[in-house]
Coordinates of C-alpha atoms in Angstrom, one line a residue:
Chain A
M1193 CA 33.8 138.3 -65.5
R1194 CA 32.5 141.0 -66.8
P1195 CA 29.2 141.8 -64.3
I1196 CA 31.4 140.3 -61.4
L1197 CA 34.6 142.7 -61.7
P1198 CA 32.7 146.1 -60.7
I1199 CA 30.6 144.8 -58.1
A1200 CA 33.5 143.3 -56.9
L1201 CA 35.5 146.5 -56.7
A1202 CA 32.2 148.0 -55.5
V1203 CA 32.4 146.5 -52.5
T1204 CA 36.2 146.6 -51.8
L1205 CA 35.3 150.1 -52.4
A1206 CA 32.4 150.4 -49.9
L1207 CA 34.0 148.7 -47.2
A1208 CA 37.3 150.8 -47.9
L1209 CA 34.9 154.0 -47.3
V1210 CA 33.2 152.4 -44.6
A1211 CA 35.7 151.0 -42.3
P1212 CA 37.2 153.3 -41.1
A1213 CA 35.0 155.0 -39.9
T1214 CA 32.6 152.6 -38.6
A1215 CA 36.1 150.1 -37.5
Q1216 CA 37.2 150.2 -33.4
A1217 CA 39.3 148.3 -31.1
P1218 CA 37.3 145.3 -29.9
P1219 CA 36.6 145.2 -26.1
T1220 CA 40.2 145.8 -24.5
W1221 CA 40.4 142.6 -22.5
K1222 CA 40.6 141.2 -26.5
Q1223 CA 42.5 144.2 -27.7
G1224 CA 45.9 143.1 -28.7
Q1225 CA 44.9 138.7 -29.2
P1226 CA 46.4 138.1 -32.6
A1227 CA 44.7 136.7 -35.7
E1228 CA 45.7 133.5 -35.3
M1229 CA 44.2 133.7 -31.9
A1230 CA 41.1 135.3 -32.6
D1231 CA 39.1 131.6 -31.9
S1232 CA 39.9 131.5 -28.2
T1233 CA 37.8 130.7 -25.9
L1234 CA 39.3 132.3 -23.5
A1235 CA 37.7 135.6 -21.7
P1236 CA 37.5 137.4 -18.2
I1237 CA 36.4 135.5 -15.5
A1238 CA 32.5 137.3 -14.6
Q1239 CA 32.0 138.5 -11.0
P1240 CA 29.0 136.8 -10.1
P1241 CA 26.7 139.6 -8.8
A1242 CA 26.5 138.0 -5.0
P1243 CA 27.9 137.3 -2.3
K1244 CA 28.2 133.1 -1.6
A1245 CA 26.2 131.6 1.5
P1246 CA 28.8 130.8 3.7
G1247 CA 27.5 127.4 3.8
E1248 CA 28.9 126.9 -0.3
I1249 CA 32.5 128.8 0.8
P1250 CA 34.5 125.1 1.3
V1251 CA 37.3 126.5 3.3
D1252 CA 38.8 123.6 4.2
K1253 CA 40.1 123.2 0.9
I1254 CA 42.8 126.3 1.9
K1255 CA 46.0 124.4 2.2
V1256 CA 48.4 126.6 4.1
P1257 CA 52.0 125.6 6.2
R1258 CA 52.2 123.5 9.0
G1259 CA 51.0 125.3 12.4
F1260 CA 48.4 127.5 10.4
K1261 CA 44.7 127.4 10.5
V1262 CA 42.5 129.3 7.9
S1263 CA 38.3 129.9 8.9
L1264 CA 36.1 132.6 7.6
W1265 CA 36.2 135.2 9.4
A1266 CA 33.6 137.2 7.5
H1267 CA 30.9 136.9 4.3
G1268 CA 28.4 138.3 2.5
I1269 CA 30.3 141.3 1.6
N1270 CA 29.5 141.5 -2.4
N1271 CA 32.7 142.1 -4.6
A1272 CA 35.5 142.2 -1.4
R1273 CA 38.9 143.8 -2.4
V1274 CA 41.1 146.2 -0.1
M1275 CA 40.8 146.2 3.2
T1276 CA 42.4 148.7 5.5
W1277 CA 41.5 148.9 10.0
G1278 CA 40.5 151.8 11.0
D1279 CA 41.8 153.8 14.7
K1280 CA 39.1 152.0 16.6
G1281 CA 38.8 148.7 14.8
T1282 CA 36.7 149.0 11.8
L1283 CA 37.7 147.1 9.0
F1284 CA 36.9 149.3 5.8
V1285 CA 36.5 147.1 2.8
S1286 CA 36.1 148.0 -1.0
S1287 CA 34.7 146.7 -3.9
R1288 CA 35.3 147.2 -7.4
V1289 CA 32.3 146.6 -10.0
A1290 CA 29.9 146.3 -6.9
G1291 CA 30.5 149.8 -6.1
N1292 CA 30.4 149.3 -2.5
V1293 CA 32.3 150.3 0.6
Y1294 CA 31.7 148.4 3.3
A1295 CA 32.5 148.6 7.6
V1296 CA 33.1 145.1 9.1
V1297 CA 32.6 145.5 13.3
D1298 CA 33.4 143.0 15.3
K1299 CA 30.6 142.1 17.5
G1300 CA 31.6 140.3 20.4
G1301 CA 33.0 136.6 18.0
Q1302 CA 30.1 137.9 15.2
R1303 CA 31.0 140.3 12.2
E1304 CA 28.3 142.6 10.9
V1305 CA 28.9 144.0 7.3
K1306 CA 27.2 147.5 6.8
T1307 CA 27.0 149.4 3.8
I1308 CA 28.4 152.5 4.5
A1309 CA 28.6 154.2 0.8
K1310 CA 27.4 152.6 -2.8
G1311 CA 27.2 153.5 -6.0
L1312 CA 30.3 154.3 -6.5
N1313 CA 32.4 154.1 -9.7
L1314 CA 35.1 150.7 -9.1
P1315 CA 35.8 152.0 -5.3
N1316 CA 39.0 150.0 -5.4
G1317 CA 40.8 151.9 -3.1
V1318 CA 40.4 152.4 1.1
A1319 CA 43.5 154.2 3.2
F1320 CA 42.5 155.3 6.4
K1321 CA 44.6 158.0 8.5
D1322 CA 43.6 160.2 11.7
G1323 CA 40.0 159.2 12.0
T1324 CA 39.0 160.0 8.0
L1325 CA 38.2 157.1 5.6
Y1326 CA 40.2 157.8 1.8
V1327 CA 37.9 156.1 -1.0
A1328 CA 40.1 156.4 -4.8
E1329 CA 37.4 156.1 -7.2
V1330 CA 38.7 155.5 -11.5
S1331 CA 39.4 159.9 -10.9
R1332 CA 38.6 160.6 -8.1
I1333 CA 40.0 160.8 -4.6
T1334 CA 37.9 161.3 -1.6
K1335 CA 37.1 161.1 1.9
M1336 CA 35.2 160.8 4.9
V1337 CA 35.8 162.6 7.8
G1338 CA 35.1 160.8 11.8
I1339 CA 33.7 157.8 9.5
E1340 CA 34.3 155.4 12.6
D1341 CA 32.1 157.3 15.1
K1342 CA 29.2 157.6 12.2
L1343 CA 28.9 154.0 10.6
D1344 CA 25.4 154.0 10.5
D1345 CA 24.8 158.1 8.9
P1346 CA 28.3 157.9 7.3
P1347 CA 29.4 161.5 6.4
A1348 CA 29.3 163.1 3.0
M1349 CA 32.4 162.1 0.9
E1350 CA 34.7 165.2 0.5
V1351 CA 36.7 165.3 -2.5
V1352 CA 40.5 165.3 -2.2
Y1353 CA 41.7 165.7 -5.5
D1354 CA 39.4 164.6 -8.8
I1355 CA 41.7 165.7 -11.6
L1356 CA 42.5 162.0 -12.2
P1357 CA 41.7 160.2 -15.7
R1358 CA 38.4 158.7 -16.5
D1359 CA 39.7 155.7 -18.6
L1360 CA 38.0 152.8 -17.1
P1361 CA 40.2 150.1 -18.6
H1362 CA 42.7 149.8 -15.3
G1363 CA 41.2 152.9 -14.0
W1364 CA 40.6 151.5 -10.7
K1365 CA 42.6 152.1 -7.8
Y1366 CA 44.8 151.5 -5.0
L1367 CA 45.6 153.5 -2.2
A1368 CA 47.6 153.5 0.6
F1369 CA 49.7 156.1 2.6
G1370 CA 53.5 155.7 2.0
P1371 CA 55.8 156.2 5.2
D1372 CA 56.3 160.0 4.3
G1373 CA 52.3 160.6 4.7
K1374 CA 51.2 160.8 0.6
L1375 CA 48.9 159.0 -1.0
Y1376 CA 50.5 156.7 -3.2
F1377 CA 47.7 155.2 -5.8
N1378 CA 48.4 153.3 -9.6
I1379 CA 47.1 154.8 -12.9
G1380 CA 47.1 152.1 -15.0
A1381 CA 47.4 151.7 -18.8
P1382 CA 43.7 152.6 -20.6
C1383 CA 44.3 149.0 -22.9
N1384 CA 45.9 145.5 -23.0
I1385 CA 48.7 146.8 -25.2
C1386 CA 49.3 150.3 -26.7
V1387 CA 51.5 153.5 -26.2
P1388 CA 49.9 154.9 -23.5
P1389 CA 49.3 158.6 -22.7
D1390 CA 52.4 159.9 -20.7
T1391 CA 49.7 160.6 -18.1
H1392 CA 48.7 156.6 -17.5
A1393 CA 50.8 153.3 -16.4
N1394 CA 52.4 154.8 -13.7
I1395 CA 52.7 154.8 -9.5
S1396 CA 51.9 158.3 -8.4
R1397 CA 51.7 160.0 -5.4
V1398 CA 49.5 163.6 -3.9
N1399 CA 49.6 165.0 0.2
P1400 CA 46.6 164.3 1.6
D1401 CA 45.0 167.8 1.3
G1402 CA 45.3 167.6 -3.3
T1403 CA 48.1 168.9 -3.5
G1404 CA 51.7 168.4 -4.7
F1405 CA 50.9 165.4 -7.4
E1406 CA 53.6 163.2 -8.6
Y1407 CA 54.6 160.1 -10.4
V1408 CA 56.8 158.0 -8.8
A1409 CA 57.3 154.8 -11.1
H1410 CA 56.8 155.1 -14.8
G1411 CA 56.5 152.0 -17.4
V1412 CA 54.1 150.1 -15.2
R1413 CA 50.9 149.0 -16.8
N1414 CA 49.0 148.4 -13.8
S1415 CA 49.9 148.1 -10.5
V1416 CA 46.9 147.3 -7.6
G1417 CA 48.8 146.6 -4.7
F1418 CA 52.0 147.9 -3.1
D1419 CA 53.8 148.1 0.0
W1420 CA 56.9 149.3 2.0
H1421 CA 59.1 148.1 3.4
P1422 CA 59.4 148.0 7.1
A1423 CA 63.0 148.8 7.5
S1424 CA 64.3 149.9 4.1
K1425 CA 60.9 152.2 3.5
A1426 CA 61.5 150.9 0.3
L1427 CA 58.3 150.9 -2.0
Y1428 CA 57.0 147.4 -3.8
F1429 CA 54.5 146.7 -6.7
T1430 CA 53.2 143.8 -8.4
T1431 CA 52.2 144.5 -11.9
H1432 CA 49.5 142.6 -14.2
G1433 CA 51.6 141.9 -17.4
R1434 CA 49.2 142.2 -20.4
D1435 CA 47.7 139.5 -22.0
W1436 CA 47.4 137.4 -25.6
L1437 CA 50.8 136.4 -26.1
G1438 CA 50.4 133.1 -24.5
D1439 CA 50.2 131.1 -22.0
D1440 CA 53.8 131.2 -20.4
L1441 CA 54.5 134.6 -21.6
P1442 CA 54.9 137.1 -20.2
S1443 CA 55.3 136.7 -16.2
D1444 CA 53.9 138.9 -14.2
R1445 CA 56.0 140.8 -12.0
F1446 CA 56.9 142.2 -8.2
D1447 CA 59.1 145.2 -8.3
V1448 CA 60.9 147.3 -5.9
V1449 CA 61.1 151.3 -6.6
S1450 CA 64.9 152.2 -6.1
K1451 CA 64.3 156.0 -6.8
K1452 CA 61.9 157.7 -8.2
G1453 CA 61.0 157.5 -11.9
Q1454 CA 62.0 155.1 -12.9
H1455 CA 60.6 153.5 -15.6
F1456 CA 59.8 149.5 -15.6
G1457 CA 59.6 148.9 -19.3
F1458 CA 55.5 148.9 -20.6
P1459 CA 54.8 148.8 -23.6
F1460 CA 58.6 148.1 -24.5
C1461 CA 59.6 145.4 -22.4
H1462 CA 57.8 142.7 -20.7
Q1463 CA 59.3 140.7 -17.6
G1464 CA 62.7 142.5 -18.2
D1465 CA 63.3 140.2 -20.5
V1466 CA 61.3 139.9 -23.2
L1467 CA 60.6 142.6 -25.8
D1468 CA 56.8 143.4 -27.1
P1469 CA 56.5 142.1 -30.4
E1470 CA 55.1 145.2 -32.0
F1471 CA 55.5 147.9 -29.1
G1472 CA 59.0 146.7 -28.3
K1473 CA 61.3 147.2 -32.2
G1474 CA 64.1 149.2 -31.7
R1475 CA 63.9 149.5 -27.9
S1476 CA 66.0 147.2 -25.5
C1477 CA 65.0 146.3 -22.4
R1478 CA 69.0 147.9 -21.2
E1479 CA 66.2 150.6 -20.6
F1480 CA 64.4 149.5 -17.8
V1481 CA 64.2 148.4 -14.9
R1482 CA 63.8 144.0 -14.4
P1483 CA 61.6 142.5 -12.0
L1484 CA 63.0 141.7 -8.5
I1485 CA 60.6 138.6 -9.0
K1486 CA 58.9 137.0 -12.1
T1487 CA 55.8 136.4 -10.2
G1488 CA 53.9 133.7 -13.1
P1489 CA 52.1 134.4 -16.4
H1490 CA 48.7 135.3 -15.8
V1491 CA 49.1 135.3 -11.9
A1492 CA 47.5 138.4 -11.0
G1493 CA 49.3 139.7 -8.2
N1494 CA 47.2 141.8 -6.1
G1495 CA 47.8 142.4 -2.7
V1496 CA 51.2 143.1 -1.3
E1497 CA 52.3 143.1 2.4
F1498 CA 54.4 143.0 4.7
Y1499 CA 54.3 140.9 7.7
T1500 CA 54.8 143.0 11.1
G1501 CA 53.9 140.6 13.4
S1502 CA 54.4 138.5 15.6
M1503 CA 52.2 135.7 15.8
F1504 CA 53.5 134.0 13.0
P1505 CA 57.4 132.4 13.6
A1506 CA 60.3 134.3 13.6
E1507 CA 61.1 133.9 10.0
Y1508 CA 58.0 135.2 9.0
K1509 CA 58.9 138.9 10.2
N1510 CA 58.7 141.3 7.4
R1511 CA 58.0 138.4 4.4
A1512 CA 55.4 139.8 1.5
F1513 CA 52.4 138.3 1.6
L1514 CA 51.7 138.4 -2.9
A1515 CA 47.6 137.6 -2.8
Q1516 CA 47.2 136.4 -6.5
R1517 CA 43.9 136.7 -7.9
G1518 CA 44.0 134.0 -10.9
S1519 CA 44.6 133.7 -14.6
W1520 CA 42.1 134.1 -17.5
N1521 CA 44.1 134.7 -20.2
R1522 CA 45.7 131.1 -20.4
T1523 CA 44.7 127.2 -21.1
K1524 CA 45.8 126.2 -17.5
K1525 CA 44.9 128.1 -15.1
S1526 CA 47.2 129.9 -12.6
G1527 CA 47.5 132.4 -9.5
F1528 CA 44.5 131.9 -7.1
R1529 CA 47.0 132.1 -4.0
V1530 CA 48.5 134.0 -1.8
M1531 CA 52.7 133.2 -2.1
M1532 CA 55.2 134.4 -0.2
V1533 CA 58.6 136.0 -0.2
T1534 CA 61.8 136.5 1.6
L1535 CA 64.2 138.8 0.7
Q1536 CA 67.6 138.1 0.7
R1537 CA 70.5 140.2 1.7
G1538 CA 72.7 139.9 -1.5
G1539 CA 70.8 136.5 -3.4
A1540 CA 67.6 136.5 -4.9
P1541 CA 64.6 136.9 -2.8
K1542 CA 62.7 133.2 -2.4
Y1543 CA 59.6 132.9 -3.1
E1544 CA 57.1 130.2 -2.3
V1545 CA 53.4 129.0 -1.8
F1546 CA 51.8 130.2 1.7
A1547 CA 47.6 129.3 1.1
E1548 CA 46.4 128.1 -2.1
G1549 CA 43.1 125.5 -2.8
W1550 CA 40.9 128.2 -4.4
L1551 CA 41.2 126.7 -7.8
Q1552 CA 40.8 122.6 -8.0
G1553 CA 41.6 121.1 -11.0
E1554 CA 40.4 123.9 -13.7
E1555 CA 37.3 125.0 -11.3
I1556 CA 37.6 128.2 -8.9
W1557 CA 35.3 128.4 -6.3
G1558 CA 37.6 131.2 -5.3
R1559 CA 39.8 134.8 -5.8
P1560 CA 42.2 135.4 -3.4
V1561 CA 43.2 139.1 -4.1
Y1562 CA 44.2 141.3 -0.6
T1563 CA 45.4 140.7 2.5
R1564 CA 45.4 142.6 5.8
Q1565 CA 47.0 142.0 9.3
M1566 CA 45.4 141.8 12.2
K1567 CA 46.3 143.7 15.4
D1568 CA 46.7 139.4 16.8
G1569 CA 48.8 138.8 13.9
S1570 CA 47.0 136.8 12.1
L1571 CA 46.6 137.3 9.0
L1572 CA 43.1 138.3 6.5
I1573 CA 42.7 137.4 3.2
S1574 CA 39.9 138.8 1.0
D1575 CA 38.1 137.1 -1.7
D1576 CA 36.5 139.3 -4.0
Y1577 CA 34.6 136.0 -6.4
A1578 CA 33.3 134.5 -2.9
G1579 CA 32.3 137.7 -1.2
A1580 CA 34.1 136.2 2.1
I1581 CA 37.1 137.3 4.2
Y1582 CA 39.6 134.4 6.0
R1583 CA 41.9 135.0 8.8
V1584 CA 45.0 132.7 9.0
S1585 CA 46.8 132.0 12.0
Y1586 CA 49.0 130.0 14.0
Q1587 CA 49.1 127.8 16.3
P1588 CA 52.8 125.6 17.1
Chain B
M348 CA 34.3 130.7 -19.2
A349 CA 35.1 129.0 -15.1
T350 CA 32.6 127.1 -13.5
A351 CA 32.2 128.4 -9.8
I352 CA 31.6 125.4 -7.7
G353 CA 29.2 125.7 -4.7
A354 CA 27.4 128.8 -6.4
P355 CA 24.1 129.6 -4.3
A356 CA 21.2 127.4 -5.1
A357 CA 18.6 130.1 -6.7
D358 CA 14.7 128.7 -6.2
L359 CA 13.3 128.7 -9.5
E360 CA 9.7 128.0 -7.9
A361 CA 10.3 131.3 -5.8
G362 CA 11.4 132.6 -8.4
R363 CA 8.2 132.1 -10.6
R364 CA 6.1 133.4 -7.8
K365 CA 8.3 136.5 -6.8
S366 CA 8.0 137.4 -10.4
E367 CA 4.6 137.9 -10.6
P368 CA 4.3 141.6 -9.8
C369 CA 6.8 142.0 -13.1
A370 CA 4.4 140.4 -14.9
A371 CA 2.3 143.2 -15.5
C372 CA 5.0 145.2 -17.7
H373 CA 7.4 142.6 -17.9
G374 CA 5.0 139.6 -19.4
R375 CA 4.3 136.7 -18.8
E376 CA 7.3 134.6 -18.0
G377 CA 9.2 137.8 -19.1
N378 CA 8.4 138.5 -22.5
A379 CA 7.4 141.3 -22.5
T380 CA 4.8 143.1 -25.1
I381 CA 5.3 146.8 -24.0
P382 CA 7.2 148.9 -26.5
G383 CA 9.9 150.1 -24.1
T384 CA 10.1 147.4 -22.2
P385 CA 12.7 145.1 -22.1
S386 CA 11.7 141.1 -22.5
L387 CA 13.6 138.9 -19.1
A388 CA 12.8 135.9 -20.7
G389 CA 16.6 134.1 -21.1
Q390 CA 18.6 136.8 -19.8
P391 CA 21.7 135.8 -18.5
A392 CA 21.3 134.9 -14.4
F393 CA 24.1 137.4 -13.6
F394 CA 23.2 139.8 -16.1
T395 CA 19.7 140.2 -13.9
H396 CA 20.9 139.7 -11.3
W397 CA 23.5 142.5 -12.1
Q398 CA 21.1 144.6 -13.1
L399 CA 18.8 145.2 -10.0
I400 CA 21.4 145.0 -7.8
K401 CA 22.2 148.2 -9.8
Y402 CA 18.7 149.5 -9.2
R403 CA 19.0 149.2 -5.9
D404 CA 22.1 150.9 -5.3
G405 CA 20.9 153.4 -7.2
R406 CA 23.0 153.3 -10.5
R407 CA 21.0 152.4 -13.0
K408 CA 17.7 154.3 -12.2
D409 CA 14.0 154.0 -13.7
A410 CA 10.7 155.6 -12.5
Q411 CA 9.5 151.7 -11.9
M412 CA 12.3 149.8 -11.5
S413 CA 14.2 151.5 -8.6
P414 CA 11.7 151.7 -6.3
F415 CA 10.3 147.8 -6.7
A416 CA 14.2 147.5 -6.8
Q417 CA 14.5 148.6 -3.1
S418 CA 12.3 146.1 -1.6
L419 CA 14.8 143.5 -2.7
T420 CA 16.8 140.6 -0.7
D421 CA 20.0 139.1 -2.8
A422 CA 18.0 136.0 -2.0
D423 CA 14.6 137.5 -4.2
M424 CA 17.0 138.5 -7.0
A425 CA 18.6 135.6 -7.2
D426 CA 15.8 133.4 -7.7
L427 CA 14.3 135.6 -9.8
A428 CA 17.4 136.3 -11.9
A429 CA 17.9 132.0 -12.2
Y430 CA 13.5 132.1 -13.4
Y431 CA 13.9 133.9 -15.8
E432 CA 16.8 132.6 -17.7
A433 CA 14.8 129.4 -17.3
Q434 CA 12.6 131.2 -19.7
R435 CA 12.3 130.9 -23.3
P436 CA 12.7 133.8 -24.6
R437 CA 9.8 134.9 -27.8
P438 CA 11.3 137.4 -30.5
R439 CA 9.1 140.7 -30.0
P440 CA 6.9 141.4 -32.8
N441 CA 10.1 143.8 -34.1
A442 CA 10.1 142.0 -37.5
A443 CA 7.4 143.9 -39.0
T444 CA 8.9 147.1 -38.2
A445 CA 12.4 146.2 -39.5
D446 CA 13.9 148.3 -42.2
P447 CA 15.7 145.3 -44.1
A448 CA 19.1 147.4 -45.7
K449 CA 19.6 148.9 -42.1
V450 CA 19.1 144.9 -40.0
A451 CA 21.9 143.9 -43.2
A452 CA 23.8 146.9 -42.4
G453 CA 23.5 146.3 -38.2
R454 CA 24.2 143.0 -39.2
Q455 CA 27.8 144.4 -40.3
L456 CA 28.3 146.6 -37.9
A457 CA 28.0 144.4 -35.5
D458 CA 30.8 142.4 -36.4
L459 CA 32.7 145.5 -36.7
H460 CA 32.2 146.8 -33.1
H461 CA 33.0 143.2 -31.8
C462 CA 29.3 142.7 -29.8
T463 CA 29.9 139.0 -30.0
S464 CA 33.0 139.3 -28.6
C465 CA 31.4 139.1 -25.5
H466 CA 27.4 138.8 -26.1
R467 CA 28.3 135.8 -27.7
P468 CA 27.8 134.3 -31.7
G469 CA 23.8 135.2 -32.4
L470 CA 23.9 137.4 -29.6
T471 CA 21.9 135.5 -27.1
G472 CA 23.5 136.8 -23.8
Q473 CA 26.4 135.0 -21.8
Q474 CA 27.1 136.2 -17.8
Q475 CA 27.0 139.8 -17.2
A476 CA 26.6 140.3 -21.1
A477 CA 22.8 140.8 -21.9
R478 CA 20.5 139.0 -24.3
L479 CA 20.3 140.7 -27.0
A480 CA 18.7 138.5 -29.7
G481 CA 15.1 139.6 -30.3
Q482 CA 15.0 141.7 -27.4
D483 CA 12.7 144.9 -28.2
H484 CA 13.6 147.6 -30.2
D485 CA 13.1 150.5 -28.9
Y486 CA 14.8 149.5 -25.4
L487 CA 17.6 148.7 -27.1
L488 CA 17.6 152.2 -29.0
R489 CA 17.1 153.7 -25.5
L490 CA 20.7 151.8 -24.1
L491 CA 22.4 152.1 -27.1
R492 CA 21.9 156.0 -27.4
G493 CA 22.5 156.3 -23.3
F494 CA 25.8 154.2 -24.0
K495 CA 26.6 156.9 -26.4
A496 CA 26.0 159.5 -24.5
R497 CA 27.5 157.9 -21.3
T498 CA 24.6 158.1 -19.5
A499 CA 23.9 154.6 -19.1
S500 CA 24.4 152.3 -16.1
D501 CA 27.7 150.5 -17.2
L502 CA 29.3 147.9 -14.5
D503 CA 32.8 148.1 -15.7
G504 CA 32.8 150.8 -18.7
T505 CA 32.8 148.1 -22.0
M506 CA 30.0 149.3 -23.1
T507 CA 29.8 152.8 -23.0
M508 CA 33.2 152.4 -25.0
A509 CA 32.1 150.1 -27.3
A510 CA 29.5 152.6 -27.3
Q511 CA 31.8 155.7 -28.6
P512 CA 32.5 155.6 -32.7
L513 CA 28.9 154.6 -33.2
R514 CA 26.3 157.5 -34.9
E515 CA 23.1 157.6 -34.4
E516 CA 22.3 155.7 -37.6
D517 CA 24.6 152.9 -37.1
I518 CA 22.7 152.4 -33.6
E519 CA 19.7 152.1 -35.6
S520 CA 21.1 149.8 -37.7
L521 CA 21.9 147.5 -34.9
V522 CA 19.1 148.0 -33.6
H523 CA 17.0 147.3 -36.2
F524 CA 19.7 144.2 -36.6
M525 CA 19.3 143.0 -32.7
A526 CA 15.4 143.1 -32.5
T527 CA 14.8 141.2 -35.3
L528 CA 17.8 138.1 -34.8
G529 CA 16.8 135.0 -33.9
A530 CA 13.1 136.3 -35.3
E531 CA 13.0 134.4 -38.4
P532 CA 10.4 131.5 -39.0

């Protein structure tokens, strides 16, 4: 006993001295993982480094309602994410880890893809107004004036606003012009689960000249998709829920902002009715806004878009399309589909599948991430995993 | 990890042919011998491919690699990445100069800092996360110091964040450990 104890004590002391200085949080995706899940093999799905060739994209596996048709509209767009239209018919497409912004030009039925910016810091957000393309990276918003006339010689990216947090976890942004002409974007929680600084976990807005920054919604873990209702002009958004609470908790959510400054619960209350096991102590879910729809656990809802076209049947008018990129933190995969929401006056919204098939059994070949309506009323769906854009059309 | 259906079919033989100019620095079959130059043998294809993309788009910079990557097509990158993944990694001669005390400290630090969460047990790498076991000492040191200084290119910020709490002596210990890992007979 005698020789062992001092050694054990010395080791304990050494660890006690060393550990506080060197122990650190695990990578963000693993942060918040409870001890009993330490052996879990769940991990984020790696983004392939290159887009798939057309022959490797099984478009016929995408199932849509009767009368609808899906075709491969564009390919070879590495990590294709948000789509936004230029005034002259150019489709601007963002990426995330690929660091690029693309312009897709329709040349007599063939789509030509040009890279107009590269080497950017997770440039997920793109929005277009009055001849100018706005790009949101992690900590700044920039603009390219008159870009559509200079696709082969893009103008310099001028800074609009560059004092946003530099945190990379949930640092990439969705960017869109609201009906008030302001630029809206998310500032995500810099963690899986934590009490974020007051500056994080929100949806914010700023004037297109960089003035007038303000918070619109709080307690939003990470919203990378939103749109405004065509009639009510209210802001609707998706949010990714926290990880490592198990396969079925918490649900991701689809929400509406009814008043500026509302709090949607993160990190205290998830899905409107589940207190966080750690951060929910002493709180009540009644303090926070409840979701309009619980969209499902780990589905990773990204794109939100209200349908305003006239190609689809009349009942599609003002329905919201929700693109769900799909789960990683779930033993049985969920999401990997495009849902649609029909808001009902005085009743619960209808929430049903519009397009699915990127997930076959437990294997995936693509991840639908955003939608964008075309001028003719058809719907484009981007897929960041396959590096492709699909077009959904309707013919009765 | 997800299995991809219909992932691009890279051409190993084309990769071998295209790797001939790389051998001058990265060695035969991607086993480099020049100190400071990384071995590519056994690196996950996603990792090598992403690095080549980053050299081409300017996010990662190197006097030799940047101009070289400019001439590569996506297919070249896929072929090269697949070729190097299929090669058997030979440990670098780091063991001879490794400090056993630093190796032991590095082994503990690798646990404390969750290196295996992404780089796998044994630090053999996976997907976009590099193989570190048996990699060149000087190269690992340069990269890890770069991540700490926030100047090394990072795909999504994970490595830059992971390196922030590391002290210089921690970096040295980790590198001694990683560089000698898998080198035991």
